[in-house]
Coordinates of C-alpha atoms in Angstrom, one line a residue:
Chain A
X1 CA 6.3 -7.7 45.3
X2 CA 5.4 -5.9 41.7
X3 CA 3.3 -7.7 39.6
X4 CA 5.1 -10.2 37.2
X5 CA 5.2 -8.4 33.9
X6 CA 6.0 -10.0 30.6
X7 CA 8.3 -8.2 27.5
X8 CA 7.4 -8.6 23.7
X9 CA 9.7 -7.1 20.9
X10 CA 9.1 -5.6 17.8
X11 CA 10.5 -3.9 15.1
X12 CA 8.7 -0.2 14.1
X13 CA 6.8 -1.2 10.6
X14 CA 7.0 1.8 7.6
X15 CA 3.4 2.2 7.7
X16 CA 3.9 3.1 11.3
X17 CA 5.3 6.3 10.8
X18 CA 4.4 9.6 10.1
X19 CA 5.6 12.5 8.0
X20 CA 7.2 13.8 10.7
X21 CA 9.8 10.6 10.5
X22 CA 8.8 8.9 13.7
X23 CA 5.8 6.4 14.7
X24 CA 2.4 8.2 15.2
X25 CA 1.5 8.4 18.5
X26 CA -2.1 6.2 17.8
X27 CA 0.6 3.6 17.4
X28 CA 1.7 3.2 20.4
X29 CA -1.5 2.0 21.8
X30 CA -1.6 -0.9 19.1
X31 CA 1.8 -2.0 20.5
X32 CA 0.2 -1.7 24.1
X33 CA -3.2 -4.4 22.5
X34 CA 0.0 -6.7 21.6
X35 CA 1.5 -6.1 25.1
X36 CA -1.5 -7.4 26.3
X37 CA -2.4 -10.4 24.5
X38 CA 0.9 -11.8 25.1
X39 CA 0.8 -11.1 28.7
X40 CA -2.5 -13.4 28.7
X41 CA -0.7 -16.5 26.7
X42 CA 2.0 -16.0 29.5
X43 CA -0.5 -16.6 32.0
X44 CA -1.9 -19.5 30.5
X45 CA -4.8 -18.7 28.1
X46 CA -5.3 -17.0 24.9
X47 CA -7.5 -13.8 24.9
X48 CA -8.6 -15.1 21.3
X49 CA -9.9 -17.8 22.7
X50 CA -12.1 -16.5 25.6
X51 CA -13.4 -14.2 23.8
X52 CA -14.8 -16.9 22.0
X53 CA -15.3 -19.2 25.0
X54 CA -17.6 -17.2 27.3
X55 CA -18.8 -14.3 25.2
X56 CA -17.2 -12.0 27.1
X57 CA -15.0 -8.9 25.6
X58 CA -12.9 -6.6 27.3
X59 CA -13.4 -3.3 26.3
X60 CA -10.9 -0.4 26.8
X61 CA -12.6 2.2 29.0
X62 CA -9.3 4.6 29.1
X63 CA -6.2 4.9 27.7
X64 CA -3.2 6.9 28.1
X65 CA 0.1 7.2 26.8
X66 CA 3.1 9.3 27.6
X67 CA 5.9 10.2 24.7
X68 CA 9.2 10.1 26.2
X69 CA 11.6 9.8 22.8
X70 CA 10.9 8.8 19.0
X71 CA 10.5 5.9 17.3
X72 CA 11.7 5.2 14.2
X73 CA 11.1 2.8 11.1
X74 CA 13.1 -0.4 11.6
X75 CA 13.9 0.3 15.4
X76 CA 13.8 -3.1 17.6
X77 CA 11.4 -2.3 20.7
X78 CA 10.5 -3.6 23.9
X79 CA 6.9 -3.6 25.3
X80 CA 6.6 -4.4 28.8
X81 CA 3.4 -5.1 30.0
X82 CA 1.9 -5.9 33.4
X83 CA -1.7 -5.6 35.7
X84 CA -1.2 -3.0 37.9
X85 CA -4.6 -3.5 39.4
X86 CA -6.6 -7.0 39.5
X87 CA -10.5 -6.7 40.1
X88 CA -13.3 -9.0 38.4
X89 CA -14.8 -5.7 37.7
X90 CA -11.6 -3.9 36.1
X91 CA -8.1 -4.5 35.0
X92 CA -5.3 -1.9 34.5
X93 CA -2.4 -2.9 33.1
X94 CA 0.8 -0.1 32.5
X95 CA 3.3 0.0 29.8
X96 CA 6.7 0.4 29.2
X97 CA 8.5 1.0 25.4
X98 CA 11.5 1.2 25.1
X99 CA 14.3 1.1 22.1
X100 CA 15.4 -2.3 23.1
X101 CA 19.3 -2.3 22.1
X102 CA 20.1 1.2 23.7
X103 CA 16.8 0.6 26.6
X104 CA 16.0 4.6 26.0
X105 CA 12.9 5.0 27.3
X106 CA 10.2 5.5 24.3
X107 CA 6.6 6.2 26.2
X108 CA 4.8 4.8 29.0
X109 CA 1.3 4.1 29.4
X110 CA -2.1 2.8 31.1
X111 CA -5.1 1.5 30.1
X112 CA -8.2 0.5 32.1
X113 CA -10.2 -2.8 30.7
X114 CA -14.0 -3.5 31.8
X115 CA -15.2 -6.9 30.6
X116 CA -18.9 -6.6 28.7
X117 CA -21.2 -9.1 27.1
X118 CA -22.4 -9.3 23.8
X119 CA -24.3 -6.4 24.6
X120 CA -22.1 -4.4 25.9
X121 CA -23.3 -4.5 29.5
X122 CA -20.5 -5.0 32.1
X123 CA -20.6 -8.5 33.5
X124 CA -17.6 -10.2 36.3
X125 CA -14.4 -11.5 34.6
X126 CA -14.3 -15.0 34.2
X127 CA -13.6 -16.2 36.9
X128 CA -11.0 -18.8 35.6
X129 CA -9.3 -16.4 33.3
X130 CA -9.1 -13.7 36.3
X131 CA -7.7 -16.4 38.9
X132 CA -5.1 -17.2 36.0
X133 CA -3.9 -13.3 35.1
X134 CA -3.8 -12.7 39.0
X135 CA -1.7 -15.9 39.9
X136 CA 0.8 -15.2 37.2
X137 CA 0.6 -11.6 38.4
X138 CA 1.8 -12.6 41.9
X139 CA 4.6 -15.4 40.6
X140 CA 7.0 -12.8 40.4
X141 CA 10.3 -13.8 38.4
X142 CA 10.8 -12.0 35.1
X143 CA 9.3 -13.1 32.3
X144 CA 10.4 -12.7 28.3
X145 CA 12.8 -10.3 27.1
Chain B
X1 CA -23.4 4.1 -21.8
X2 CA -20.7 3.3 -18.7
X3 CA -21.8 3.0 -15.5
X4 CA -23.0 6.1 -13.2
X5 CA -19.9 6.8 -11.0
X6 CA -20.5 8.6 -7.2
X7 CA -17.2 10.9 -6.1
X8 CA -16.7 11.4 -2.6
X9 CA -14.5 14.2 -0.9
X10 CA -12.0 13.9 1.7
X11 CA -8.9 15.5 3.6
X12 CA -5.9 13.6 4.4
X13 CA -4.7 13.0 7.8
X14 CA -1.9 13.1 9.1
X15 CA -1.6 9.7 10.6
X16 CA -2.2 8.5 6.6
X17 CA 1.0 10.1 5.7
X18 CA 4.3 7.5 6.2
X19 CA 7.9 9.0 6.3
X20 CA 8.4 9.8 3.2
X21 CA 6.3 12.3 3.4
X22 CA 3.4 11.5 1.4
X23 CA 0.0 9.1 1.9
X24 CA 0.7 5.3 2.6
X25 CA 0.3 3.5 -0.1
X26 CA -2.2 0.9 1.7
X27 CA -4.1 3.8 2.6
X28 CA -6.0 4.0 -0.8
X29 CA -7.7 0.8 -0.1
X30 CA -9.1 2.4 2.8
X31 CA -10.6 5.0 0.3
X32 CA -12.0 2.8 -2.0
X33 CA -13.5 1.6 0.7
X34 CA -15.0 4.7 1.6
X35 CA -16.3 5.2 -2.0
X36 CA -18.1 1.6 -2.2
X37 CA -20.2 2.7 1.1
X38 CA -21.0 5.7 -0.4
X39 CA -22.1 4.1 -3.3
X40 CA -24.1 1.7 -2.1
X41 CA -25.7 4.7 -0.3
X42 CA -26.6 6.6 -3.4
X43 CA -27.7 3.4 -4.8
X44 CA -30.5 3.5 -1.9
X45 CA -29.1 0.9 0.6
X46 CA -26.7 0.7 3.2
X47 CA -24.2 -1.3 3.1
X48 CA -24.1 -1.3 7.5
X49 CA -27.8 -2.6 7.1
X50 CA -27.4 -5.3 4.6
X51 CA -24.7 -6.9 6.6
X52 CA -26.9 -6.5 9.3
X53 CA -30.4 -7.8 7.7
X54 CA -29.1 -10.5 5.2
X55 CA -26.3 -12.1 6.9
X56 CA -24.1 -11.6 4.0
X57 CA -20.2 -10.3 3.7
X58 CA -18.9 -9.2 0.8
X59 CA -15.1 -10.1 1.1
X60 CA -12.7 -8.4 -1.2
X61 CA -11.5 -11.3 -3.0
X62 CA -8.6 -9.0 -4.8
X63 CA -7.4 -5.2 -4.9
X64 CA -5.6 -3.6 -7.1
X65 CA -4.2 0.1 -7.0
X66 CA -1.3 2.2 -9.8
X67 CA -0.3 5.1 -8.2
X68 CA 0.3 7.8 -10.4
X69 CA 1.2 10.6 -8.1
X70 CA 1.3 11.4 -4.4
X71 CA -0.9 12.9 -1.9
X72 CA 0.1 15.3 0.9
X73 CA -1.1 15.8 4.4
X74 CA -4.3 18.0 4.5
X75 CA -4.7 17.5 0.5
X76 CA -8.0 17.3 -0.3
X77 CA -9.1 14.6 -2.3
X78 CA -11.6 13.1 -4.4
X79 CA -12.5 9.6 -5.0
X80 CA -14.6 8.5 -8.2
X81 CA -16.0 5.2 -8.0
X82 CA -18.6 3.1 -10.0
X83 CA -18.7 -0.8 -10.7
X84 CA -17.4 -1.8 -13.8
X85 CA -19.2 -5.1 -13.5
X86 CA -22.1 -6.8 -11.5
X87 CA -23.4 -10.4 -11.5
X88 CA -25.0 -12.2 -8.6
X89 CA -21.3 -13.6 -8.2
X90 CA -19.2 -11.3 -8.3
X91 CA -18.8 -7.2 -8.5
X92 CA -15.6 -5.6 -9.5
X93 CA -15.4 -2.0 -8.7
X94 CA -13.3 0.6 -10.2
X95 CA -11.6 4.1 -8.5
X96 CA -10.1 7.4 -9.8
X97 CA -8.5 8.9 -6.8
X98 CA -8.0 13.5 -8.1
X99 CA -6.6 16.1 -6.4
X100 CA -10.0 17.9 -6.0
X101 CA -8.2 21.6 -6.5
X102 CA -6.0 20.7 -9.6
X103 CA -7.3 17.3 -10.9
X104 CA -4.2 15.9 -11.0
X105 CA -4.9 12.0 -11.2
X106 CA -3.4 10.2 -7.8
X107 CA -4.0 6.8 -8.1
X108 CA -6.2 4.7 -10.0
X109 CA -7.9 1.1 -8.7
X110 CA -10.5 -2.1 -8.9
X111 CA -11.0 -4.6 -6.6
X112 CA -13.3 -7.6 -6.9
X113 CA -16.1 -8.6 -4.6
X114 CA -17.7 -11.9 -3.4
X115 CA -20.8 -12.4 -1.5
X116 CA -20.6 -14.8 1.1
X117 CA -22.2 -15.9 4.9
X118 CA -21.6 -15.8 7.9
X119 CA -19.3 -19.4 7.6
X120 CA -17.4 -18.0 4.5
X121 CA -19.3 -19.6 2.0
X122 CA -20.2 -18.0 -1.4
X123 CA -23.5 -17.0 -1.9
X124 CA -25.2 -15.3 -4.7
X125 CA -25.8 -11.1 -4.0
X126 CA -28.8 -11.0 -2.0
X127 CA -31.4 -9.9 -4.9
X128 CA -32.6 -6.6 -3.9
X129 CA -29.9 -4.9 -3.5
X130 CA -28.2 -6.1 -6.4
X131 CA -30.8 -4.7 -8.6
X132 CA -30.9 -1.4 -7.0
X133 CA -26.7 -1.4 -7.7
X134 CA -27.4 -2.3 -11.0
X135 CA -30.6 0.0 -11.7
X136 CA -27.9 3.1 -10.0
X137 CA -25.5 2.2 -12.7
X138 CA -27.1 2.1 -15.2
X139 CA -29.0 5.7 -14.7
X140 CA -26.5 7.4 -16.0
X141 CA -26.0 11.3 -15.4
X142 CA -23.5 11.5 -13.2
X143 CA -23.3 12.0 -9.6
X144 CA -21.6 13.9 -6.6
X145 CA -18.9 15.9 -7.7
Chain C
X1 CA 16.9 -21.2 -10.6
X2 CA 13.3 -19.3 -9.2
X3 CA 14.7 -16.1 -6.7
X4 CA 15.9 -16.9 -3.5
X5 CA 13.1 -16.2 -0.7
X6 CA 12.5 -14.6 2.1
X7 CA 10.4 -15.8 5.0
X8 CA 9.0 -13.8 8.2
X9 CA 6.0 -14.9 10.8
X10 CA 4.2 -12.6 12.4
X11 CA 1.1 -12.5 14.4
X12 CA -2.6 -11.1 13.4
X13 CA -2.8 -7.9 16.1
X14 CA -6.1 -7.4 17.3
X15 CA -6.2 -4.0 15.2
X16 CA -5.6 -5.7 12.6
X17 CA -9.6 -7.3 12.4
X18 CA -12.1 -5.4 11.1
X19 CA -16.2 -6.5 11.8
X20 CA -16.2 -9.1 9.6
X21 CA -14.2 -10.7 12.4
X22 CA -10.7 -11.0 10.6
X23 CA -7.5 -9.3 9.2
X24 CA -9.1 -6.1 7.2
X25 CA -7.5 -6.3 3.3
X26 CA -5.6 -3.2 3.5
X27 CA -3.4 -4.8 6.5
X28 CA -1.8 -7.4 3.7
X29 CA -0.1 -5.0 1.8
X30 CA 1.6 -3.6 5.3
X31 CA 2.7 -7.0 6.1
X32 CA 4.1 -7.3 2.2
X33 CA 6.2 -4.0 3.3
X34 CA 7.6 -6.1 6.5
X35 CA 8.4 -8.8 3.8
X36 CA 10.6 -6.5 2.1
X37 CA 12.3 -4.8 5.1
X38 CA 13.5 -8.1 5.9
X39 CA 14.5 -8.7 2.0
X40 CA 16.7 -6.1 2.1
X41 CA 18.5 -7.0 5.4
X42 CA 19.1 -10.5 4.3
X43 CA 20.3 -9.3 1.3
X44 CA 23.1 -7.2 3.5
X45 CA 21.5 -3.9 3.7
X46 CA 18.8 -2.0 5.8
X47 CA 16.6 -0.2 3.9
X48 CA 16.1 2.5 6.6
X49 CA 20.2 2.8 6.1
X50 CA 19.8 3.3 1.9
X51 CA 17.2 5.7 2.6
X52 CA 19.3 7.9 5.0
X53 CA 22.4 7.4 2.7
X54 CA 21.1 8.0 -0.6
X55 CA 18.3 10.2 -0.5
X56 CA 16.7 7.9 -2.8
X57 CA 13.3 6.2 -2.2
X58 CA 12.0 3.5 -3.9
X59 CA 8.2 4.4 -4.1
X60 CA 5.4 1.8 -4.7
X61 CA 4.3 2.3 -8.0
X62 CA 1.6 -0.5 -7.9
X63 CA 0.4 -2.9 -5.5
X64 CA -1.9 -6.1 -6.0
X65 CA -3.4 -8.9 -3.7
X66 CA -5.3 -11.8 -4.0
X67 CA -7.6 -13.2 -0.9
X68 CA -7.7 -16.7 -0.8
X69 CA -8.5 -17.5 2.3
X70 CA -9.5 -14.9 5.8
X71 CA -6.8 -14.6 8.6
X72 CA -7.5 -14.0 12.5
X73 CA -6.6 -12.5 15.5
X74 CA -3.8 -14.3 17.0
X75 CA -3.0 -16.5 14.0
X76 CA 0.5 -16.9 13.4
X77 CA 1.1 -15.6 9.8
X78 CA 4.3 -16.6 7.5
X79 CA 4.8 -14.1 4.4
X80 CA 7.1 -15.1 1.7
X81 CA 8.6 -12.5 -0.1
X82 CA 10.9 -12.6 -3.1
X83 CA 12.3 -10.1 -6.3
X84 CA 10.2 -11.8 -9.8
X85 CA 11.6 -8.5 -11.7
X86 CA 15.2 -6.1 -11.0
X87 CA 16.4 -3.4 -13.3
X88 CA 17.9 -0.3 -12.5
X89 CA 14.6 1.1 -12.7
X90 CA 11.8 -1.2 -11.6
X91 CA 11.6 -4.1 -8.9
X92 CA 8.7 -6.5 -8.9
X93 CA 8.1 -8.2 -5.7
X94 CA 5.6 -11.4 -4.9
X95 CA 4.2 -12.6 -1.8
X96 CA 2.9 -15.2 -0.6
X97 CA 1.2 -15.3 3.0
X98 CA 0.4 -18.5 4.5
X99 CA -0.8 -19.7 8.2
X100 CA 1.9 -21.1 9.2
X101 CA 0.3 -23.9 11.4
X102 CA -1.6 -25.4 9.0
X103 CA 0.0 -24.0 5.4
X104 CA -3.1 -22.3 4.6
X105 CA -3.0 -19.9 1.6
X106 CA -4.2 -16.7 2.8
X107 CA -3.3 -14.6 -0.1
X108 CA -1.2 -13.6 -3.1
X109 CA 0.5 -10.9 -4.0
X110 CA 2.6 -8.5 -6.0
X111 CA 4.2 -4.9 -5.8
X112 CA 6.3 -2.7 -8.4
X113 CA 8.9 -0.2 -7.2
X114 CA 10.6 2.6 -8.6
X115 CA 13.8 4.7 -7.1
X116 CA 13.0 8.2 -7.2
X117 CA 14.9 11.4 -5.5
X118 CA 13.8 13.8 -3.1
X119 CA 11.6 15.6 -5.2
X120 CA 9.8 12.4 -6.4
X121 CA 11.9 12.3 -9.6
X122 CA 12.8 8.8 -11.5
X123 CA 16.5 8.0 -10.6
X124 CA 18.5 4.4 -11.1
X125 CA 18.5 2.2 -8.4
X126 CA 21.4 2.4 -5.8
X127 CA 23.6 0.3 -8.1
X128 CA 25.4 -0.9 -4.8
X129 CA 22.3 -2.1 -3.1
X130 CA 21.2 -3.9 -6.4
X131 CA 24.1 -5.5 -6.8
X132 CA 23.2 -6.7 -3.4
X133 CA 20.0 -7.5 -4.2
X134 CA 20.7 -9.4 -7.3
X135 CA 23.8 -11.5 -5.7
X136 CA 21.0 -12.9 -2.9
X137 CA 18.3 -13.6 -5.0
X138 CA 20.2 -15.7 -7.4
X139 CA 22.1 -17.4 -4.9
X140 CA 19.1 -20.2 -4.6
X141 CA 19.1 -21.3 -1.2
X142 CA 15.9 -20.9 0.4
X143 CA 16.2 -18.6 3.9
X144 CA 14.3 -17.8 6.7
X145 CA 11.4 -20.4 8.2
Chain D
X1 CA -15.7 32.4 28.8
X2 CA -14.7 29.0 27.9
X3 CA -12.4 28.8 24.4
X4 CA -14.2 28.3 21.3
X5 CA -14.6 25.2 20.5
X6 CA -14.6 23.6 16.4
X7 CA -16.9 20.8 15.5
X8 CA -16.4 18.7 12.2
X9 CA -18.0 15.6 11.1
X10 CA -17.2 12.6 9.8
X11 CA -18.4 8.5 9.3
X12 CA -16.7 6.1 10.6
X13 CA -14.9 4.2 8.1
X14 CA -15.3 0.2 8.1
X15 CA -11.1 -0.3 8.3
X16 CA -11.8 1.6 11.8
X17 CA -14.0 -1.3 13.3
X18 CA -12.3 -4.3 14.6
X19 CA -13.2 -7.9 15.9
X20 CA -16.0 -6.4 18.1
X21 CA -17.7 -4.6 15.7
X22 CA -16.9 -1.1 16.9
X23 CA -14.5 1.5 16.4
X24 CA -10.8 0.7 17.3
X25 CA -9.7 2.5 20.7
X26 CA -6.6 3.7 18.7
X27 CA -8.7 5.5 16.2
X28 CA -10.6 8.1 18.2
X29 CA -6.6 9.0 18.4
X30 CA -6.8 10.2 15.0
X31 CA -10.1 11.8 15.2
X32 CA -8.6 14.1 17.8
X33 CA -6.1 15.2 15.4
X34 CA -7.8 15.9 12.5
X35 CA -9.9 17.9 15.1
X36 CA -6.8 20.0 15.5
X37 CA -6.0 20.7 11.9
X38 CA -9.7 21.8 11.7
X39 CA -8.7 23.9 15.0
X40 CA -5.8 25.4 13.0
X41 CA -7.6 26.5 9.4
X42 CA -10.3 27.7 12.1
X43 CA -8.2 29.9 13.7
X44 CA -6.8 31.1 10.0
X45 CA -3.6 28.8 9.5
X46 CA -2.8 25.4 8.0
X47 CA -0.9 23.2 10.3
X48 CA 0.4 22.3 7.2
X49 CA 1.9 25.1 6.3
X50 CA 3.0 26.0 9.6
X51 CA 5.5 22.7 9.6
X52 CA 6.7 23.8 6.5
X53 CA 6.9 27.4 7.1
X54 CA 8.5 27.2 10.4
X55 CA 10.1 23.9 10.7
X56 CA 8.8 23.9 13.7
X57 CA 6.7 20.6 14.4
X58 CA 4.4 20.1 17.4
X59 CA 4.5 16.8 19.1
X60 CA 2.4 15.3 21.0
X61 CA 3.8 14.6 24.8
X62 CA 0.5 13.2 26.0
X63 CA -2.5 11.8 25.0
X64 CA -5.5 9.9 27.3
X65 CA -8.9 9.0 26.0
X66 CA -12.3 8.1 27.7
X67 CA -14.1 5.4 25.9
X68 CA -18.0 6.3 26.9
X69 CA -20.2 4.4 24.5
X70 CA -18.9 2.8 21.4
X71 CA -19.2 3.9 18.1
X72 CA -19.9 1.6 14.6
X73 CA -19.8 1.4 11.1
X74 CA -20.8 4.2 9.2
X75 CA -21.7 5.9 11.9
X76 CA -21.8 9.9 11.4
X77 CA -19.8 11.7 14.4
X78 CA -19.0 14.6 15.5
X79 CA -15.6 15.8 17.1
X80 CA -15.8 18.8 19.3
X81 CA -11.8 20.8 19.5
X82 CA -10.8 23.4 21.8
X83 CA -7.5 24.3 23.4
X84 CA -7.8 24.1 26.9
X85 CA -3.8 25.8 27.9
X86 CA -2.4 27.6 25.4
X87 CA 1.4 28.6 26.1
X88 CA 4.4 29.0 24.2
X89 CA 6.2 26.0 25.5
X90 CA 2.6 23.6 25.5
X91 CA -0.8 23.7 24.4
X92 CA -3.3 21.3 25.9
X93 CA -6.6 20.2 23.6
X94 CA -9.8 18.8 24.9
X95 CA -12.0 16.8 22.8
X96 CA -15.7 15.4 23.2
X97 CA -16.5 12.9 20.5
X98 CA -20.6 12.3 20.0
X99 CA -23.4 10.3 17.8
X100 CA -23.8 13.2 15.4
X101 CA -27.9 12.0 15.1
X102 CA -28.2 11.3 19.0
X103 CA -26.0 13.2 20.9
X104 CA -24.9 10.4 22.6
X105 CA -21.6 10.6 24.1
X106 CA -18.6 8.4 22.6
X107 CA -15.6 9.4 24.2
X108 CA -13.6 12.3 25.6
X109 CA -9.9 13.1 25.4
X110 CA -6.5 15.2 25.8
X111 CA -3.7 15.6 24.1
X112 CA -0.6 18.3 25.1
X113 CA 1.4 19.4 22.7
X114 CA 5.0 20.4 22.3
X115 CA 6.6 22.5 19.7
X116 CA 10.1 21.1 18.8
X117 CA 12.5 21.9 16.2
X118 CA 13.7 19.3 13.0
X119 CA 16.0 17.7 15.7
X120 CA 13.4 17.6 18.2
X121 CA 14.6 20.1 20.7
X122 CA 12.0 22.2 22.6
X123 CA 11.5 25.5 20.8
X124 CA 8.8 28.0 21.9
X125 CA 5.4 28.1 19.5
X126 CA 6.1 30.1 16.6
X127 CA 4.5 33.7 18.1
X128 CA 2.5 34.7 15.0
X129 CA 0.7 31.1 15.1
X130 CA 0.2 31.4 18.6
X131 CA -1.3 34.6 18.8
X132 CA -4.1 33.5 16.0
X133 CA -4.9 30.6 18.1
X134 CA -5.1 32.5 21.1
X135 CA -7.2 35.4 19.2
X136 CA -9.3 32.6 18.0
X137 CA -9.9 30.5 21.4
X138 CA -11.0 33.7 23.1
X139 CA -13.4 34.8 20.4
X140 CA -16.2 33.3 22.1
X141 CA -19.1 32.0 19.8
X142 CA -19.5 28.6 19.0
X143 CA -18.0 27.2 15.3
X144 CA -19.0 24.6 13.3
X145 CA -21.8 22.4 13.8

């Protein structure tokens, strides 16, 4: 079974485009961030909060985005988000955007997520937080939309 | 005598520029910015370190910015900047943003600044450096360019 | 009979902080642009639509906010927006942002906008989508939530 | 002979930290491209000027980024450029981002790049444009510093 993912929308900001009329392609990995703090409420905590909690950060240690099609300014948007790999020493979730009235395709992505202390030296995920993300992971039926 | 002003120089990206063609309009802020560290630096601090040694934020407590004509991808720009007035309270800096190349005037700004710890609180400017702001100010021939 | 608002919530994205640990002061004046979009559509147009049709743009002319209190990552974020000014040739917007948990000011604000064709040139406002405008900001009942 | 790479320099901007006190992973995004448009005037064209000239625009298609070490406040760094494939239907840039002062590395990237007309069809690189970066790429000694 796929892991669970979880769908935010949005609608494309001005600021979020370019000269060349569409959004900038650094955007795109802003909408992934969003992606992924709302896949973490779904699962039952807030990343705000654990951050805060233990200490611990996840820091992006790769990123990746594929463009498929344009956005434009004012264009509604789908972000699905889910883990597609569950470890206490890395996470990787993938991405899909897409124009959410016609469901064109807009980019896909990954990103890979190592949690550091306050130092910056790797450390285990929580153990709470990880148990949380993979159970909701593993429960299957649809979320959002 | 009015206070000694420090220019910086930049180019603009393209992720600055919005679809109409032209700079962001909340991307001048950003600038300013960029000409209050710069300032601080020819003032003989940094601004990185004092956050860093003293504990203390200065929070922009209000921004202003007319914008008199645009800027264009890869433009290169310069921004004037020099603080109009300093107490232990409060510093309120002002901006000429120029095409470097014609001197056409882009925008002009001030924004007002408010010393406060790590809780939010207001504090007065940590001593030092406010003396080394003010004795910079106050020395006159210009600077940069 | 004060101009009819305009409400929208959104939430602080985590590229939204800065180091100081909460939402940088350049973000606000984005989120006032979100405030507007949505101005526009409950006033029966979209403003990507007048854009496209008219080839006129209403550029910012000047932009001001006041920082009353900070705003995280994650808060949930209500901006007010509403016309103060219309003419044929100048709209003046104000904002107010707000937690919208707990009421909290976060900030103030205020923006001036002036139609202008293609080549940057002064032009009256659409006098359709005035019209428009006009008709919803006098007609009192508050909107949104 | 590997392609010639372009170095430029900047310092990292304080609206390009976030929450954890280091550079955004969306910015190094826009580093990468203003590493290009220093490729560009490098290789003896603006990019600029090629969008307008031509009408031809080059999107990106792909874009991945390595996060090695993070990078702070005011921090000077260095963005090394060089096309890696150059075609007339894609070009594909590398990028190595480092401490300017240490050497240490930040973060390495790709972007591939695909030249479409106004309505975003596929077009081949404009040949004259092409050729220079090609001349350029193969010229062998190291640029910038």
């Amino acid at each position: 079974m796929p892991p669970r993912p979880v769908d935010i929308e949005l609608r494309v900001r001005y600021a979020e485009t370019d000269q060349m009329g569409v959004v900038h392609h650094s955007v795109h990995f802003v909408w992934f961030e969003m992606g992924r703090t709302e896949y973490c409420r779904a699962a039952g905590f807030s990343y705000a909060e654990m951050e805060k909690s233990t200490g611990i950060f996840i820091v992006v240690a790769e990123a990746r985005c594929r463009y498929r099609s344009p956005a434009a300014y004012d264009d509604r948007i789908q972000v699905r988000t889910w883990p597609a790999e569950i470890s206490h020493r890395m996470i990787r979730f993938e991405y899909e955007v897409r124009h959410l009235d016609s469901g064109r395709l807009v980019a896909t992505g990954e990103t890979f997520h190592v949690p550091v202390n306050s130092s910056g030296r790797p450390v285990p995920m929580p153990p709470a937080h990880l148990a949380q993300l993979q159970a909701f992971a593993d429960s299957g039926a649809p979320a959002g939309g």
